[in-house]
Amino acid sequence: MAKATTNIPEGVELRISSSPHVRSGQSTSKAMWTVAAAIAPTAALGVYFFGVYQLAVIATCVAFALLAEATAKAMRKQKPTLLDGSAALTGLLLALVLPPNVSLVFAALGSVFGIVVGKEIFGGLGYNIFNPALVGRAFLQAAFPSAMTTWTMPDLTPDAMTSATPLALSKFGDQAAKAGIDFGAMFFGNIGGCIGETSALAIIVGGVALVALGVVNWRIPVSIILGVVVFGGLFNLIDPATYPNPIFHLLGGGLLFGAFFMASDWVTSPLTASALWIYGLAIALLVVVIRLFGGLPEGVMYAILIMNAVAPMLNRFTRPKLFGEAKKA
Amino acid sequence: MALTFRGGAHPPEGKALSEDKPLERLPLSKEIIIPLSQHIGKPANPLVKKGDEVKTGQVLAEADGFISAPVHSSVTGKVTKIAKGPTPSGYPKEAILIKPSEEEEKEFFDPLDPDSVEPEQIIERVQKAGLVGQGGAAFPTSVKLSPPKGKEIDWLIINGAECEPYLTRDYRMMIEEPDAVVAGLKLLMKAVGVKKGGVGIETNKPKAIEAMTEAVKNVENVEVYPLKTKYPQGAEKMLIKAITGKEVPPGKLPLDVGAVVQNVGTARAVYRAVKEGEPPYEVALTVTGGGIKEPKNLYVRVGTPIKDVIEFCGGLTDDAERVIVGGPMMGVAQYDLGAPVLKATSGILALTKKEAAKSAETPCLRCGKCVDVCPVNLLPTRLALLSRRERFEDAEDVGVMTCMECGTCVYVCPANIPLVHWIRLGKQEVAALQRKRRAAS
Ligand code: SF4
Ligand code: SF4
């Protein structure tokens, strides 16, 4: 690049650089904003079902995520990276996995913890091992367990009141409660749960759009959903009275949200095709096992965090055969 | 379904700028620069000296050894100098400078009858005419046609994929002179003694598929294979995979799976070298891109300075930002437009700021896109990291030498990391390591 150019017509300035000379136009920030846009309908429905207060939760999470990142960068004398959209996206993701009407103090705390401990400590975007939004969520769960499991039914239901989620009901409720679970409501979102986990429809629309745009690797949601259906179905076949229908696993809790928007995070998911399959199937298995046998009603968050930790190892063990390299029999 | 390979990408084609422009010729330049090395291997030995009068087609320098190729004069004129001159690769090389005269006189080889010519005669003619592979590596064609004893070759494939965006010169040759290309293919098949011939063409060139299909209609054992339009479909390994289903293993040559691949231009040039006795004194190329005022397809005399070619095409636009010899994916950016067109030059591309735009580099996001698209199943992000950290032996272990430098990984990378730049560095270092190891053993 330092080389002087010669024999160039006047008025033209040439640049030298190595091939290729054209790009797809993809960029980090474009991808982040695309994900945010794909999540917007889900967020909007969360606000619609649970009330405008949830807008304040989202705004708080986003604002504190940006603030935390700006502060961390300034302290380490690095270039500000607010415009890459990743911190804002972390804030949005975190807000949507919080219970409705959560205190704004908790929202802010979770956001700051997620950005600082989940990302900046590792060196910033690209170097983190765990999904920062889930780190924030896990922190809140550990520090304020009861606040994190107080569920409000959507405003639209006649008796809006604190209630258990369908998942908690299935686990800890009686048979009668189980029988009353309405898959239709679960699909459209008129159920209790986290702000962004209520409407399977909105999640699928946004998620499929991301897959179509090539932002989300299709192998992740496909393997998780397939895995949950298969593993959940197996238990259901063994003993239908104790273990719920796999559709229930799919529509319940944060499964779809996690599959499309959390597990698919670029930085914390593996690279190779076979590693992606293992990652997705393992998340599914962990979710089913935690839900059925663990002490918690929900397992998506821990399943993803555990597999985030394993992802680098998966890459190492699944290096694809080079083109033309002898295939092992 | 059109044939193809796994991976790859589909950059905007950009071919509309020039695809309908017939190949034409430009006036002779005032000075012609003919480098002695226009191929991989040893430079040729000059046979002329300053002040000599030379004719078009006359041998200027002879091949030095097996992997080498002679060079011929592309004009009639007087040798003014033998000195170091610029080349499109960026490295100055010994060159013969010629001032063309008004009258043109040709000194070609004796014409041979394509129907009765013997295989050895074809190879000898190809060698004497100094034909080299077009695009990229410029390997002497005669070497590719002389497989070591014991290697069974069953396929002769003509590469009409032209998968590099923007370039349209193969396309033009296929629709303007399909019969010459097929005649060349037949000569090549005879030279190597193979039964099966194929022409691979991407489906974005229906007219070329049509013209070539018509031209091979009455030729036995030769077929046109429509290929999916996807970069790098024209890479030798990808082309062979798509047509024959065979994969060339890492570190091996097409010969090892029984295939020889030649360019469209080479087939045409082989035909002309045999039929007319003509050495490749001119080369077909596409001059295009948003930075060129009037994109064209041209036959250009070898040795013509790039700036004269650009001028003939109306010059550069004000927002032209990069001049590239070759295509946008694998071509080389130029800083001296006085460098000459070579036998292997496939195009001159001027890209505008907008066309060559890229966003800022960020750390790797581990999105896996580079892994998804790499046609030879490498992990480009890992290779680049290993090179950056100077862990060259580790890079060798994970296959860095298999990288074709096709650039697909960089094209899709959202973090805009110059992966190929780092991988190229790694390959150079590993090559040096391997030389050292060989010397030691
Ligand atoms: S690593 Fe090499 S072969 Fe693979 S996509 Fe990148 S440049 Fe092409
Ligand atoms: S495409 Fe770029 S950002 Fe994505 S994994 Fe490869 S190097 Fe990293």
PDB file of C-alpha atoms in Angstrom, chain B residues 79-208:
ATOM      1  CA  VAL B  79      14.448  -4.130 -30.321  1.00  0.00           C
ATOM      2  CA  THR B  80      15.223  -0.923 -28.419  1.00  0.00           C
ATOM      3  CA  LYS B  81      16.332  -2.337 -25.115  1.00  0.00           C
ATOM      4  CA  ILE B  82      16.608  -5.452 -22.987  1.00  0.00           C
ATOM      5  CA  ALA B  83      16.106  -4.380 -19.402  1.00  0.00           C
ATOM      6  CA  LYS B  84      14.074  -4.819 -16.247  1.00  0.00           C
ATOM      7  CA  GLY B  85      10.517  -3.700 -16.755  1.00  0.00           C
ATOM      8  CA  PRO B  86       7.291  -3.691 -14.757  1.00  0.00           C
ATOM      9  CA  THR B  87       4.975  -6.723 -14.782  1.00  0.00           C
ATOM     10  CA  PRO B  88       1.391  -7.136 -13.574  1.00  0.00           C
ATOM     11  CA  SER B  89       2.584  -9.329 -10.700  1.00  0.00           C
ATOM     12  CA  GLY B  90       4.232  -6.257  -9.208  1.00  0.00           C
ATOM     13  CA  TYR B  91       7.767  -7.657  -9.481  1.00  0.00           C
ATOM     14  CA  PRO B  92       9.977  -6.094 -12.201  1.00  0.00           C
ATOM     15  CA  LYS B  93      11.405  -8.679 -14.611  1.00  0.00           C
ATOM     16  CA  GLU B  94      13.830  -8.780 -17.567  1.00  0.00           C
ATOM     17  CA  ALA B  95      11.970  -7.779 -20.692  1.00  0.00           C
ATOM     18  CA  ILE B  96      12.584  -7.144 -24.377  1.00  0.00           C
ATOM     19  CA  LEU B  97      11.380  -3.702 -25.465  1.00  0.00           C
ATOM     20  CA  ILE B  98      10.284  -3.314 -29.080  1.00  0.00           C
ATOM     21  CA  LYS B  99       9.334  -0.253 -31.105  1.00  0.00           C
ATOM     22  CA  PRO B 100       6.773  -1.412 -33.698  1.00  0.00           C
ATOM     23  CA  SER B 101       7.157  -0.276 -37.312  1.00  0.00           C
ATOM     24  CA  GLU B 102       4.434   0.677 -39.815  1.00  0.00           C
ATOM     25  CA  GLU B 103       4.566  -2.466 -41.943  1.00  0.00           C
ATOM     26  CA  GLU B 104       3.782  -5.827 -40.412  1.00  0.00           C
ATOM     27  CA  GLU B 105       5.553  -9.018 -41.496  1.00  0.00           C
ATOM     28  CA  LYS B 106       4.734 -12.370 -39.990  1.00  0.00           C
ATOM     29  CA  GLU B 107       7.082 -15.230 -39.287  1.00  0.00           C
ATOM     30  CA  PHE B 108       4.973 -18.205 -38.247  1.00  0.00           C
ATOM     31  CA  PHE B 109       5.598 -21.943 -38.086  1.00  0.00           C
ATOM     32  CA  ASP B 110       4.625 -24.190 -40.985  1.00  0.00           C
ATOM     33  CA  PRO B 111       0.940 -24.988 -40.949  1.00  0.00           C
ATOM     34  CA  LEU B 112       0.059 -28.596 -40.108  1.00  0.00           C
ATOM     35  CA  ASP B 113      -3.048 -30.508 -41.111  1.00  0.00           C
ATOM     36  CA  PRO B 114      -5.166 -30.907 -37.947  1.00  0.00           C
ATOM     37  CA  ASP B 115      -6.641 -34.154 -39.269  1.00  0.00           C
ATOM     38  CA  SER B 116      -3.417 -35.992 -39.962  1.00  0.00           C
ATOM     39  CA  VAL B 117      -1.059 -34.444 -37.391  1.00  0.00           C
ATOM     40  CA  GLU B 118       0.590 -36.913 -34.957  1.00  0.00           C
ATOM     41  CA  PRO B 119       0.271 -36.534 -31.140  1.00  0.00           C
ATOM     42  CA  GLU B 120       4.028 -35.844 -30.767  1.00  0.00           C
ATOM     43  CA  GLN B 121       3.825 -33.139 -33.405  1.00  0.00           C
ATOM     44  CA  ILE B 122       1.016 -31.418 -31.521  1.00  0.00           C
ATOM     45  CA  ILE B 123       2.945 -31.422 -28.255  1.00  0.00           C
ATOM     46  CA  GLU B 124       6.066 -30.185 -29.991  1.00  0.00           C
ATOM     47  CA  ARG B 125       4.127 -27.386 -31.677  1.00  0.00           C
ATOM     48  CA  VAL B 126       2.495 -26.377 -28.396  1.00  0.00           C
ATOM     49  CA  GLN B 127       5.912 -26.299 -26.762  1.00  0.00           C
ATOM     50  CA  LYS B 128       7.576 -24.306 -29.570  1.00  0.00           C
ATOM     51  CA  ALA B 129       4.687 -21.869 -29.724  1.00  0.00           C
ATOM     52  CA  GLY B 130       5.183 -21.189 -26.019  1.00  0.00           C
ATOM     53  CA  LEU B 131       1.581 -21.749 -25.022  1.00  0.00           C
ATOM     54  CA  VAL B 132       0.883 -21.317 -21.331  1.00  0.00           C
ATOM     55  CA  GLY B 133      -2.228 -21.823 -19.234  1.00  0.00           C
ATOM     56  CA  GLN B 134      -4.370 -18.703 -19.186  1.00  0.00           C
ATOM     57  CA  GLY B 135      -5.420 -16.998 -16.017  1.00  0.00           C
ATOM     58  CA  GLY B 136      -3.657 -17.541 -12.718  1.00  0.00           C
ATOM     59  CA  ALA B 137      -0.649 -19.802 -12.761  1.00  0.00           C
ATOM     60  CA  ALA B 138       0.472 -19.739 -16.434  1.00  0.00           C
ATOM     61  CA  PHE B 139       1.842 -23.266 -16.382  1.00  0.00           C
ATOM     62  CA  PRO B 140       3.489 -24.237 -19.704  1.00  0.00           C
ATOM     63  CA  THR B 141       0.785 -26.116 -21.634  1.00  0.00           C
ATOM     64  CA  SER B 142       3.183 -28.685 -23.101  1.00  0.00           C
ATOM     65  CA  VAL B 143       4.070 -29.892 -19.590  1.00  0.00           C
ATOM     66  CA  LYS B 144       0.413 -30.528 -18.818  1.00  0.00           C
ATOM     67  CA  LEU B 145       0.116 -32.507 -22.042  1.00  0.00           C
ATOM     68  CA  SER B 146       3.030 -34.809 -21.219  1.00  0.00           C
ATOM     69  CA  PRO B 147       1.912 -36.876 -18.220  1.00  0.00           C
ATOM     70  CA  PRO B 148       4.571 -39.070 -16.618  1.00  0.00           C
ATOM     71  CA  LYS B 149       4.628 -42.654 -17.923  1.00  0.00           C
ATOM     72  CA  GLY B 150       2.128 -44.922 -16.252  1.00  0.00           C
ATOM     73  CA  LYS B 151      -0.506 -42.252 -15.569  1.00  0.00           C
ATOM     74  CA  GLU B 152      -3.822 -43.173 -17.164  1.00  0.00           C
ATOM     75  CA  ILE B 153      -5.553 -40.052 -18.416  1.00  0.00           C
ATOM     76  CA  ASP B 154      -9.187 -40.382 -19.441  1.00  0.00           C
ATOM     77  CA  TRP B 155     -10.510 -36.842 -19.445  1.00  0.00           C
ATOM     78  CA  LEU B 156      -9.631 -33.700 -21.359  1.00  0.00           C
ATOM     79  CA  ILE B 157     -11.764 -30.897 -19.976  1.00  0.00           C
ATOM     80  CA  ILE B 158     -12.135 -27.424 -21.421  1.00  0.00           C
ATOM     81  CA  ASN B 159     -12.778 -24.861 -18.717  1.00  0.00           C
ATOM     82  CA  GLY B 160     -15.547 -22.644 -20.003  1.00  0.00           C
ATOM     83  CA  ALA B 161     -16.887 -21.920 -16.527  1.00  0.00           C
ATOM     84  CA  GLU B 162     -15.493 -18.385 -16.445  1.00  0.00           C
ATOM     85  CA  CYS B 163     -16.600 -18.154 -12.838  1.00  0.00           C
ATOM     86  CA  GLU B 164     -14.715 -14.942 -12.069  1.00  0.00           C
ATOM     87  CA  PRO B 165     -17.264 -12.125 -12.004  1.00  0.00           C
ATOM     88  CA  TYR B 166     -17.021  -9.483 -14.766  1.00  0.00           C
ATOM     89  CA  LEU B 167     -14.856 -11.476 -17.194  1.00  0.00           C
ATOM     90  CA  THR B 168     -16.468 -12.383 -20.516  1.00  0.00           C
ATOM     91  CA  ARG B 169     -13.647 -13.188 -22.893  1.00  0.00           C
ATOM     92  CA  ASP B 170     -14.065 -16.987 -22.734  1.00  0.00           C
ATOM     93  CA  TYR B 171     -17.754 -16.420 -23.301  1.00  0.00           C
ATOM     94  CA  ARG B 172     -17.057 -14.326 -26.401  1.00  0.00           C
ATOM     95  CA  MET B 173     -14.599 -16.874 -27.816  1.00  0.00           C
ATOM     96  CA  MET B 174     -17.125 -19.669 -27.272  1.00  0.00           C
ATOM     97  CA  ILE B 175     -19.928 -17.886 -29.098  1.00  0.00           C
ATOM     98  CA  GLU B 176     -17.762 -16.298 -31.804  1.00  0.00           C
ATOM     99  CA  GLU B 177     -15.488 -19.223 -32.639  1.00  0.00           C
ATOM    100  CA  PRO B 178     -16.975 -22.386 -31.149  1.00  0.00           C
ATOM    101  CA  ASP B 179     -15.560 -24.501 -33.967  1.00  0.00           C
ATOM    102  CA  ALA B 180     -11.985 -23.324 -33.355  1.00  0.00           C
ATOM    103  CA  VAL B 181     -12.357 -24.142 -29.643  1.00  0.00           C
ATOM    104  CA  VAL B 182     -13.700 -27.611 -30.412  1.00  0.00           C
ATOM    105  CA  ALA B 183     -10.987 -28.206 -33.033  1.00  0.00           C
ATOM    106  CA  GLY B 184      -8.463 -27.291 -30.333  1.00  0.00           C
ATOM    107  CA  LEU B 185     -10.132 -29.683 -27.906  1.00  0.00           C
ATOM    108  CA  LYS B 186      -9.874 -32.489 -30.449  1.00  0.00           C
ATOM    109  CA  LEU B 187      -6.164 -31.767 -30.979  1.00  0.00           C
ATOM    110  CA  LEU B 188      -5.615 -31.743 -27.223  1.00  0.00           C
ATOM    111  CA  MET B 189      -7.430 -35.065 -26.838  1.00  0.00           C
ATOM    112  CA  LYS B 190      -5.295 -36.542 -29.580  1.00  0.00           C
ATOM    113  CA  ALA B 191      -2.086 -35.184 -28.033  1.00  0.00           C
ATOM    114  CA  VAL B 192      -2.804 -36.751 -24.643  1.00  0.00           C
ATOM    115  CA  GLY B 193      -4.511 -39.826 -26.102  1.00  0.00           C
ATOM    116  CA  VAL B 194      -7.743 -39.552 -24.138  1.00  0.00           C
ATOM    117  CA  LYS B 195     -11.180 -40.795 -25.126  1.00  0.00           C
ATOM    118  CA  LYS B 196     -13.488 -38.455 -23.244  1.00  0.00           C
ATOM    119  CA  GLY B 197     -13.722 -34.738 -23.779  1.00  0.00           C
ATOM    120  CA  GLY B 198     -15.870 -32.274 -21.881  1.00  0.00           C
ATOM    121  CA  VAL B 199     -16.614 -28.575 -21.932  1.00  0.00           C
ATOM    122  CA  GLY B 200     -17.834 -27.179 -18.604  1.00  0.00           C
ATOM    123  CA  ILE B 201     -19.872 -23.978 -18.847  1.00  0.00           C
ATOM    124  CA  GLU B 202     -21.816 -22.183 -16.102  1.00  0.00           C
ATOM    125  CA  THR B 203     -25.550 -21.925 -16.684  1.00  0.00           C
ATOM    126  CA  ASN B 204     -25.417 -18.131 -16.673  1.00  0.00           C
ATOM    127  CA  LYS B 205     -24.037 -18.394 -20.225  1.00  0.00           C
ATOM    128  CA  PRO B 206     -26.883 -20.078 -22.138  1.00  0.00           C
ATOM    129  CA  LYS B 207     -25.668 -18.747 -25.502  1.00  0.00           C
ATOM    130  CA  ALA B 208     -22.246 -20.279 -24.984  1.00  0.00           C
TER     131      ALA B 208
END
